[in-house]
Structures are given as C-alpha cells and as structure tokens.
Amino acid sequence: MLTKLSQLGEFGLIDLLKKYKGGGASVIKGIGDDTAVVPLDAKRYLLLTTDMLMEGVHFKRSAPPRSIGHKALACSISDIAAMGGLPRYALVSLGVPGNLSWAFVRDLYQGMDTLARKFGIAIVGGDTIKSARLVINVALTGEVNKTDVVYRNGARPGDRIFVTGALGKSLSTGRHLKFTPRVKESQYLVRHVKPTSMIDISDGLTADLGHILEESKAGAVLEEKRIPRRAGAGLRQALYDGEDFELLFTVPARKAALLRKNKFYPIGEIVARGRGLSLQDKTGKLTKIRPRGYTHF
Ligand SMILES: [Mg+2]
C-alpha cells in the first residue's frame, strides 16, 4: 500500500481500480476498450466515454482557448469512432482557476460548440468547480448498431493492419489541438469492411497496437517503410509519439484491397501471439520491439 502511483503507471492503476464494478445494471463491455458498451434498444448499443484534460499535461494555458475546447471534445469523439459509433450527448465539467478570464472560458466553449454542431452532438450539462489548474472533463455518449460495434479483441493472424493517416509529431506540431476525429472513416469501415478490431491512437502506434494485441491474444509485424509519417517525423516518432488520434484497425486479408484504394494505409500484419511485436525493415529483417508510448504518470 506504500506503492506510489508513479511506480504503478497509468495501466497498473487502471488494473487496481477495475475490480470496483458496482452492480445491478446490465453491461455489454466494461473497462478494457475505447468506450463502455451498454444496452440501448433492440438494434443498438449505447456507448459511454469520458476524458479528462489538464493544463500542463494535455495542453498549455498559452494555447488558443478555442483549440483547447476543440481538443477536449474531439478526444472523446475519437473514442466513439473507435467503436464504430456516432456521438450524441456531451456533459462538460470544468475546474477553473480564479484568475482565468471570462473570455477564455467563453472561447473554450465556442471551440467545443463548433465541433459539437459539426458532429450533431448536444451539450446537455456538466459541472464547474474552482481549481488550481485548468481541468476539463468531457463525458460523451454515442450510439452504434449492434452489428457494427468493433472491439479491440477480434484481430486474428493473417489480418492486415491499417491506419487512417500520418503519424508522429502531433504534440510538437500542434495538430493535437485541431485534429478532426475520424467518424466519417469509421462509418465507412463498419459499412464496407467491418474491421475485426479497432482503437484510436492516443498513447502512440505501438502502445495502442499493444492494447489490440493483448485483447486479441495475438502478435504483429509492422512494415517500417509503409508506416505513414507526418512531415518531419522520423520512424521513432511515428511508432511512439502519442495523440495522433488516427484510427488503427485490422481487417481480414481478403478485404484489404478495397481499403488501399481509399486512403487507408496498410502498415503490417497480425501474427500468432508467440511471435510478439516486431518491425520489418526494408531488407526484410525483423527486430522485436516493445509496445510503449506516452504515459500519463
Ligand atoms: Mg481510445
């Protein structure tokens, strides 16, 4: 009990907390995916997600407040997209320092409002408290057809691995403050190919692929030359930088050809679990790599 949170790490902490499940209400999927999944009606599931952003960790106070608002909502929309769903209702809670101006808070909400309108999301409530640092929490619901929902656990050896866009340097280029969540792409995917697994890249390519591999009990080979990089980003940054918010997903090989023509990027293949995660260079040589990326503690 003397263990410090910094020793546990973010995922160690989640492991300790996930035994506290409450009870009574019916749950389709609890902790362990991009959102929780609960019953809605005969045809659909309700998706539930929440994301907390703090100044100094996820944004700087010097960033444009509109962008901070945009990001706060966009992160949660990205998680709904990663399940194959559409976002619906948001609750927004703020911890605000006393010295923050009214204009700052107004602009922050305008950033959120603009994105919410674009995606047909209603902001229906929230809470505000005074706090030493600016903290924003967005809880978001979504809806998904039962036949469309995509989890992290369905990747099988032979499946091709894809991403929806270039990776790396999202934080240093400021892209993390203005990205468009991949809802349109996700809808295309569930309609046309039905991915076997999907996640949004928040912790980094290898870290988030690691979540898919763990849940799917599989390994993977990534092809170095195929990984799309943002301008100026090296291989390491594409592999390990966080906050890209592209979708990472797997599809059976026979469906892969359709996607290549539609601006989805094939980056590797799912293999048996025993082979772990490795990177293949231009000459075909395989190097084992460890899934790691941005950690919050
Ligand atoms: Mg996610």
Tab-separated table of C-alpha atoms and ligand atoms in Angstrom:
chain	number	residue	atom	x	y	z
A	1	MET	CA	0.000	0.000	0.000
A	2	LEU	CA	3.063	2.239	0.128
A	3	THR	CA	3.382	1.918	-3.644
A	4	LYS	CA	3.340	5.280	-5.365
A	5	LEU	CA	1.132	5.834	-8.415
A	6	SER	CA	4.203	6.743	-10.459
A	7	GLN	CA	5.532	3.192	-9.837
A	8	LEU	CA	2.238	1.586	-10.870
A	9	GLY	CA	1.918	3.556	-14.085
A	10	GLU	CA	-1.388	4.504	-15.668
A	11	PHE	CA	-2.300	0.953	-16.667
A	12	GLY	CA	-1.245	-0.523	-13.343
A	13	LEU	CA	-3.587	1.917	-11.643
A	14	ILE	CA	-6.451	1.020	-14.006
A	15	ASP	CA	-5.797	-2.670	-13.212
A	16	LEU	CA	-6.228	-1.998	-9.497
A	17	LEU	CA	-9.392	0.051	-9.974
A	18	LYS	CA	-11.239	-2.163	-12.411
A	19	LYS	CA	-12.423	-4.615	-9.754
A	20	TYR	CA	-14.776	-1.926	-8.409
A	21	LYS	CA	-17.600	-2.560	-10.838
A	22	GLY	CA	-20.715	-1.696	-8.898
A	23	GLY	CA	-23.586	-3.901	-9.995
A	24	GLY	CA	-27.193	-4.281	-10.927
A	25	ALA	CA	-27.364	-2.707	-14.348
A	26	SER	CA	-26.627	-4.741	-17.447
A	27	VAL	CA	-23.262	-4.168	-19.190
A	28	ILE	CA	-22.119	-5.452	-22.595
A	29	LYS	CA	-18.489	-4.268	-22.263
A	30	GLY	CA	-16.927	-2.501	-19.267
A	31	ILE	CA	-13.319	-1.360	-18.786
A	32	GLY	CA	-10.859	-2.519	-21.463
A	33	ASP	CA	-11.982	-0.823	-24.659
A	34	ASP	CA	-12.261	2.700	-26.083
A	35	THR	CA	-15.731	3.146	-24.553
A	36	ALA	CA	-18.080	1.168	-22.359
A	37	VAL	CA	-20.926	-0.569	-24.202
A	38	VAL	CA	-24.369	-0.941	-22.599
A	39	PRO	CA	-27.848	-1.910	-23.877
A	40	LEU	CA	-29.926	0.754	-25.685
A	41	ASP	CA	-32.713	-0.872	-27.727
A	42	ALA	CA	-33.346	-3.894	-29.953
A	43	LYS	CA	-30.976	-2.719	-32.680
A	44	ARG	CA	-28.415	-0.508	-30.947
A	45	TYR	CA	-25.950	-0.217	-28.071
A	46	LEU	CA	-25.243	2.924	-26.061
A	47	LEU	CA	-21.546	3.920	-25.864
A	48	LEU	CA	-20.167	5.804	-22.833
A	49	THR	CA	-16.789	7.513	-22.568
A	50	THR	CA	-15.132	10.215	-20.511
A	51	ASP	CA	-11.846	12.074	-20.971
A	52	MET	CA	-10.080	14.441	-18.628
A	53	LEU	CA	-7.582	17.038	-19.843
A	54	MET	CA	-5.340	19.126	-17.625
A	55	GLU	CA	-3.237	22.175	-18.418
A	56	GLY	CA	0.462	21.408	-18.441
A	57	VAL	CA	-0.215	17.768	-19.388
A	58	HIS	CA	-2.573	17.797	-22.388
A	59	PHE	CA	-2.399	21.458	-23.374
A	60	LYS	CA	-0.676	24.667	-22.346
A	61	ARG	CA	-2.629	27.609	-20.958
A	62	SER	CA	-0.984	29.654	-23.727
A	63	ALA	CA	-2.779	27.557	-26.383
A	64	PRO	CA	-5.777	29.243	-28.035
A	65	PRO	CA	-8.784	28.519	-25.763
A	66	ARG	CA	-10.901	27.550	-28.787
A	67	SER	CA	-8.377	24.851	-29.626
A	68	ILE	CA	-8.387	23.575	-26.043
A	69	GLY	CA	-12.178	23.290	-26.186
A	70	HIS	CA	-11.983	21.614	-29.565
A	71	LYS	CA	-9.469	19.053	-28.316
A	72	ALA	CA	-11.401	18.287	-25.123
A	73	LEU	CA	-14.433	17.173	-27.119
A	74	ALA	CA	-12.523	15.717	-30.086
A	75	CYS	CA	-10.690	13.171	-27.864
A	76	SER	CA	-13.992	11.709	-26.709
A	77	ILE	CA	-15.494	11.716	-30.227
A	78	SER	CA	-12.407	9.802	-31.351
A	79	ASP	CA	-13.150	7.060	-28.792
A	80	ILE	CA	-16.748	6.748	-30.028
A	81	ALA	CA	-15.415	6.487	-33.610
A	82	ALA	CA	-13.036	3.716	-32.495
A	83	MET	CA	-16.092	1.598	-31.561
A	84	GLY	CA	-17.819	2.183	-34.924
A	85	GLY	CA	-20.398	4.531	-33.357
A	86	LEU	CA	-21.838	8.030	-33.758
A	87	PRO	CA	-21.513	10.645	-30.956
A	88	ARG	CA	-24.707	12.039	-29.384
A	89	TYR	CA	-24.726	13.820	-25.974
A	90	ALA	CA	-21.945	15.530	-24.010
A	91	LEU	CA	-21.577	16.596	-20.366
A	92	VAL	CA	-18.773	19.100	-19.846
A	93	SER	CA	-17.165	19.722	-16.448
A	94	LEU	CA	-14.569	22.375	-15.727
A	95	GLY	CA	-12.096	23.026	-12.936
A	96	VAL	CA	-11.215	26.697	-13.313
A	97	PRO	CA	-8.515	28.780	-11.611
A	98	GLY	CA	-9.873	32.015	-10.135
A	99	ASN	CA	-7.580	34.137	-12.298
A	100	LEU	CA	-8.950	32.785	-15.576
A	101	SER	CA	-10.855	35.358	-17.653
A	102	TRP	CA	-14.467	35.002	-18.690
A	103	ALA	CA	-13.380	35.456	-22.305
A	104	PHE	CA	-11.075	32.426	-22.013
A	105	VAL	CA	-13.887	30.172	-20.791
A	106	ARG	CA	-16.273	31.555	-23.431
A	107	ASP	CA	-13.777	30.889	-26.235
A	108	LEU	CA	-13.100	27.409	-24.885
A	109	TYR	CA	-16.826	26.632	-25.032
A	110	GLN	CA	-17.076	28.156	-28.510
A	111	GLY	CA	-14.379	25.747	-29.684
A	112	MET	CA	-16.350	22.862	-28.253
A	113	ASP	CA	-19.658	24.149	-29.578
A	114	THR	CA	-18.372	24.471	-33.153
A	115	LEU	CA	-17.153	20.863	-33.155
A	116	ALA	CA	-20.321	19.627	-31.425
A	117	ARG	CA	-22.502	21.205	-34.141
A	118	LYS	CA	-20.364	19.677	-36.869
A	119	PHE	CA	-20.935	16.195	-35.443
A	120	GLY	CA	-24.554	16.630	-34.347
A	121	ILE	CA	-23.709	16.447	-30.627
A	122	ALA	CA	-25.890	18.143	-27.993
A	123	ILE	CA	-24.078	19.548	-24.937
A	124	VAL	CA	-26.606	18.822	-22.195
A	125	GLY	CA	-24.938	19.697	-18.877
A	126	GLY	CA	-21.907	19.437	-16.647
A	127	ASP	CA	-20.373	20.901	-13.526
A	128	THR	CA	-17.876	23.619	-12.615
A	129	ILE	CA	-15.527	23.916	-9.651
A	130	LYS	CA	-12.658	26.196	-8.694
A	131	SER	CA	-9.269	24.531	-9.037
A	132	ALA	CA	-5.559	25.400	-9.022
A	133	ARG	CA	-5.091	24.289	-12.620
A	134	LEU	CA	-7.477	24.328	-15.554
A	135	VAL	CA	-9.076	20.892	-15.917
A	136	ILE	CA	-11.695	19.901	-18.499
A	137	ASN	CA	-13.673	16.700	-18.420
A	138	VAL	CA	-15.937	15.663	-21.270
A	139	ALA	CA	-18.295	12.715	-20.858
A	140	LEU	CA	-19.830	11.674	-24.155
A	141	THR	CA	-22.437	9.151	-25.225
A	142	GLY	CA	-22.704	7.546	-28.618
A	143	GLU	CA	-24.847	5.022	-30.411
A	144	VAL	CA	-23.823	2.055	-32.517
A	145	ASN	CA	-25.729	-0.632	-34.392
A	146	LYS	CA	-25.196	-3.956	-32.641
A	147	THR	CA	-23.919	-5.400	-35.913
A	148	ASP	CA	-21.406	-2.540	-36.349
A	149	VAL	CA	-19.683	-2.396	-32.945
A	150	VAL	CA	-15.931	-3.045	-33.165
A	151	TYR	CA	-13.903	-4.097	-30.116
A	152	ARG	CA	-10.169	-4.412	-29.577
A	153	ASN	CA	-10.273	-8.174	-29.249
A	154	GLY	CA	-11.109	-9.519	-32.731
A	155	ALA	CA	-7.738	-9.362	-34.556
A	156	ARG	CA	-6.667	-12.749	-35.974
A	157	PRO	CA	-3.396	-13.965	-37.549
A	158	GLY	CA	-3.400	-13.078	-41.244
A	159	ASP	CA	-5.447	-9.867	-40.740
A	160	ARG	CA	-3.920	-6.734	-42.253
A	161	ILE	CA	-3.250	-3.732	-40.005
A	162	PHE	CA	-4.242	-0.241	-41.214
A	163	VAL	CA	-4.136	3.374	-40.031
A	164	THR	CA	-6.248	6.295	-41.262
A	165	GLY	CA	-3.427	8.848	-41.589
A	166	ALA	CA	0.134	10.036	-41.000
A	167	LEU	CA	1.685	9.564	-37.553
A	168	GLY	CA	4.187	11.320	-35.275
A	169	LYS	CA	4.874	14.843	-34.039
A	170	SER	CA	1.232	15.558	-33.244
A	171	LEU	CA	2.140	17.334	-29.995
A	172	SER	CA	5.110	19.315	-31.319
A	173	THR	CA	3.273	20.477	-34.463
A	174	GLY	CA	0.111	21.468	-32.598
A	175	ARG	CA	-2.015	19.039	-34.593
A	176	HIS	CA	-3.340	17.508	-31.358
A	177	LEU	CA	-5.244	20.756	-30.783
A	178	LYS	CA	-7.042	20.807	-34.127
A	179	PHE	CA	-7.499	17.263	-35.380
A	180	THR	CA	-10.759	16.033	-36.895
A	181	PRO	CA	-11.953	12.827	-35.202
A	182	ARG	CA	-12.247	10.001	-37.746
A	183	VAL	CA	-16.009	9.453	-37.527
A	184	LYS	CA	-16.543	9.522	-41.303
A	185	GLU	CA	-13.776	6.961	-41.850
A	186	SER	CA	-15.127	4.773	-39.064
A	187	GLN	CA	-18.612	4.808	-40.615
A	188	TYR	CA	-17.143	3.861	-43.981
A	189	LEU	CA	-15.263	0.981	-42.364
A	190	VAL	CA	-18.203	-0.511	-40.482
A	191	ARG	CA	-20.372	-0.304	-43.600
A	192	HIS	CA	-17.898	-1.716	-46.100
A	193	VAL	CA	-15.375	-3.953	-44.386
A	194	LYS	CA	-16.349	-4.402	-40.720
A	195	PRO	CA	-12.892	-4.306	-39.066
A	196	THR	CA	-12.032	-7.214	-36.765
A	197	SER	CA	-10.551	-4.798	-34.195
A	198	MET	CA	-10.146	-1.035	-33.850
A	199	ILE	CA	-8.686	1.594	-31.471
A	200	ASP	CA	-7.833	5.278	-31.765
A	201	ILE	CA	-4.155	6.182	-31.425
A	202	SER	CA	-3.875	8.269	-28.268
A	203	ASP	CA	-0.898	6.678	-26.471
A	204	GLY	CA	1.164	6.001	-29.632
A	205	LEU	CA	1.120	3.474	-32.500
A	206	THR	CA	2.980	0.647	-30.724
A	207	ALA	CA	1.294	1.248	-27.353
A	208	ASP	CA	-2.202	1.219	-28.857
A	209	LEU	CA	-1.404	-1.715	-31.152
A	210	GLY	CA	-0.210	-3.384	-27.936
A	211	HIS	CA	-3.739	-2.967	-26.493
A	212	ILE	CA	-5.237	-4.676	-29.570
A	213	LEU	CA	-2.660	-7.494	-29.365
A	214	GLU	CA	-3.258	-8.018	-25.665
A	215	GLU	CA	-7.052	-8.112	-26.016
A	216	SER	CA	-6.894	-10.239	-29.204
A	217	LYS	CA	-4.149	-12.533	-27.818
A	218	ALA	CA	-2.088	-12.007	-30.976
A	219	GLY	CA	1.267	-10.713	-32.259
A	220	ALA	CA	2.077	-8.368	-35.166
A	221	VAL	CA	4.690	-7.421	-37.741
A	222	LEU	CA	4.865	-3.738	-38.717
A	223	GLU	CA	6.479	-2.842	-42.050
A	224	GLU	CA	8.796	0.088	-41.478
A	225	LYS	CA	8.538	1.539	-44.997
A	226	ARG	CA	4.729	1.516	-45.016
A	227	ILE	CA	4.121	3.484	-41.823
A	228	PRO	CA	2.886	6.923	-42.956
A	229	ARG	CA	4.726	9.728	-41.169
A	230	ARG	CA	3.741	13.325	-40.669
A	231	ALA	CA	6.122	15.794	-42.378
A	232	GLY	CA	9.308	15.983	-40.333
A	233	ALA	CA	8.531	12.900	-38.235
A	234	GLY	CA	11.073	10.077	-38.080
A	235	LEU	CA	10.303	6.400	-37.645
A	236	ARG	CA	10.633	6.548	-33.847
A	237	GLN	CA	8.177	9.418	-33.631
A	238	ALA	CA	5.669	7.592	-35.836
A	239	LEU	CA	5.995	4.492	-33.626
A	240	TYR	CA	5.985	6.058	-30.184
A	241	ASP	CA	4.548	9.609	-30.195
A	242	GLY	CA	1.075	9.971	-28.691
A	243	GLU	CA	-2.072	11.927	-29.514
A	244	ASP	CA	-2.282	11.219	-33.255
A	245	PHE	CA	-5.980	10.341	-32.940
A	246	GLU	CA	-5.933	8.332	-36.152
A	247	LEU	CA	-7.783	5.009	-36.158
A	248	LEU	CA	-5.725	1.829	-36.002
A	249	PHE	CA	-7.657	-1.254	-37.161
A	250	THR	CA	-7.398	-4.742	-38.589
A	251	VAL	CA	-9.299	-6.398	-41.450
A	252	PRO	CA	-9.167	-9.883	-42.962
A	253	ALA	CA	-6.621	-10.004	-45.832
A	254	ARG	CA	-9.310	-10.588	-48.495
A	255	LYS	CA	-10.877	-7.194	-47.695
A	256	ALA	CA	-7.616	-5.239	-47.650
A	257	ALA	CA	-7.508	-4.437	-51.382
A	258	LEU	CA	-10.672	-2.329	-51.187
A	259	LEU	CA	-9.147	-0.139	-48.475
A	260	ARG	CA	-5.814	0.550	-50.154
A	261	LYS	CA	-7.636	2.450	-52.892
A	262	ASN	CA	-9.456	4.583	-50.329
A	263	LYS	CA	-6.647	6.348	-48.497
A	264	PHE	CA	-6.319	3.873	-45.682
A	265	TYR	CA	-2.705	2.886	-45.064
A	266	PRO	CA	-1.729	-0.792	-44.657
A	267	ILE	CA	1.178	-0.976	-42.198
A	268	GLY	CA	1.560	-4.642	-41.306
A	269	GLU	CA	0.010	-7.945	-40.403
A	270	ILE	CA	-1.335	-9.782	-37.370
A	271	VAL	CA	0.627	-12.936	-36.498
A	272	ALA	CA	0.478	-15.619	-33.796
A	273	ARG	CA	0.797	-14.352	-30.228
A	274	GLY	CA	4.060	-16.204	-29.626
A	275	ARG	CA	5.831	-14.049	-32.224
A	276	GLY	CA	5.231	-10.873	-30.220
A	277	LEU	CA	5.527	-7.468	-31.898
A	278	SER	CA	8.258	-6.832	-34.435
A	279	LEU	CA	9.345	-4.310	-37.007
A	280	GLN	CA	10.401	-5.362	-40.512
A	281	ASP	CA	12.975	-3.136	-42.231
A	282	LYS	CA	13.482	-2.570	-45.970
A	283	THR	CA	15.695	-5.653	-46.293
A	284	GLY	CA	13.064	-7.879	-44.668
A	285	LYS	CA	14.937	-8.201	-41.356
A	286	LEU	CA	12.722	-8.441	-38.266
A	287	THR	CA	13.504	-6.657	-34.996
A	288	LYS	CA	11.451	-7.251	-31.855
A	289	ILE	CA	10.024	-4.065	-30.363
A	290	ARG	CA	8.199	-3.340	-27.144
A	291	PRO	CA	4.814	-1.634	-27.231
A	292	ARG	CA	5.358	1.648	-25.470
A	293	GLY	CA	4.404	5.255	-25.823
A	294	TYR	CA	3.183	8.234	-23.937
A	295	THR	CA	2.396	7.535	-20.264
A	296	HIS	CA	0.433	9.803	-18.019
A	297	PHE	CA	2.196	9.130	-14.684
B	1	MG	MG	-9.163	5.410	-27.295
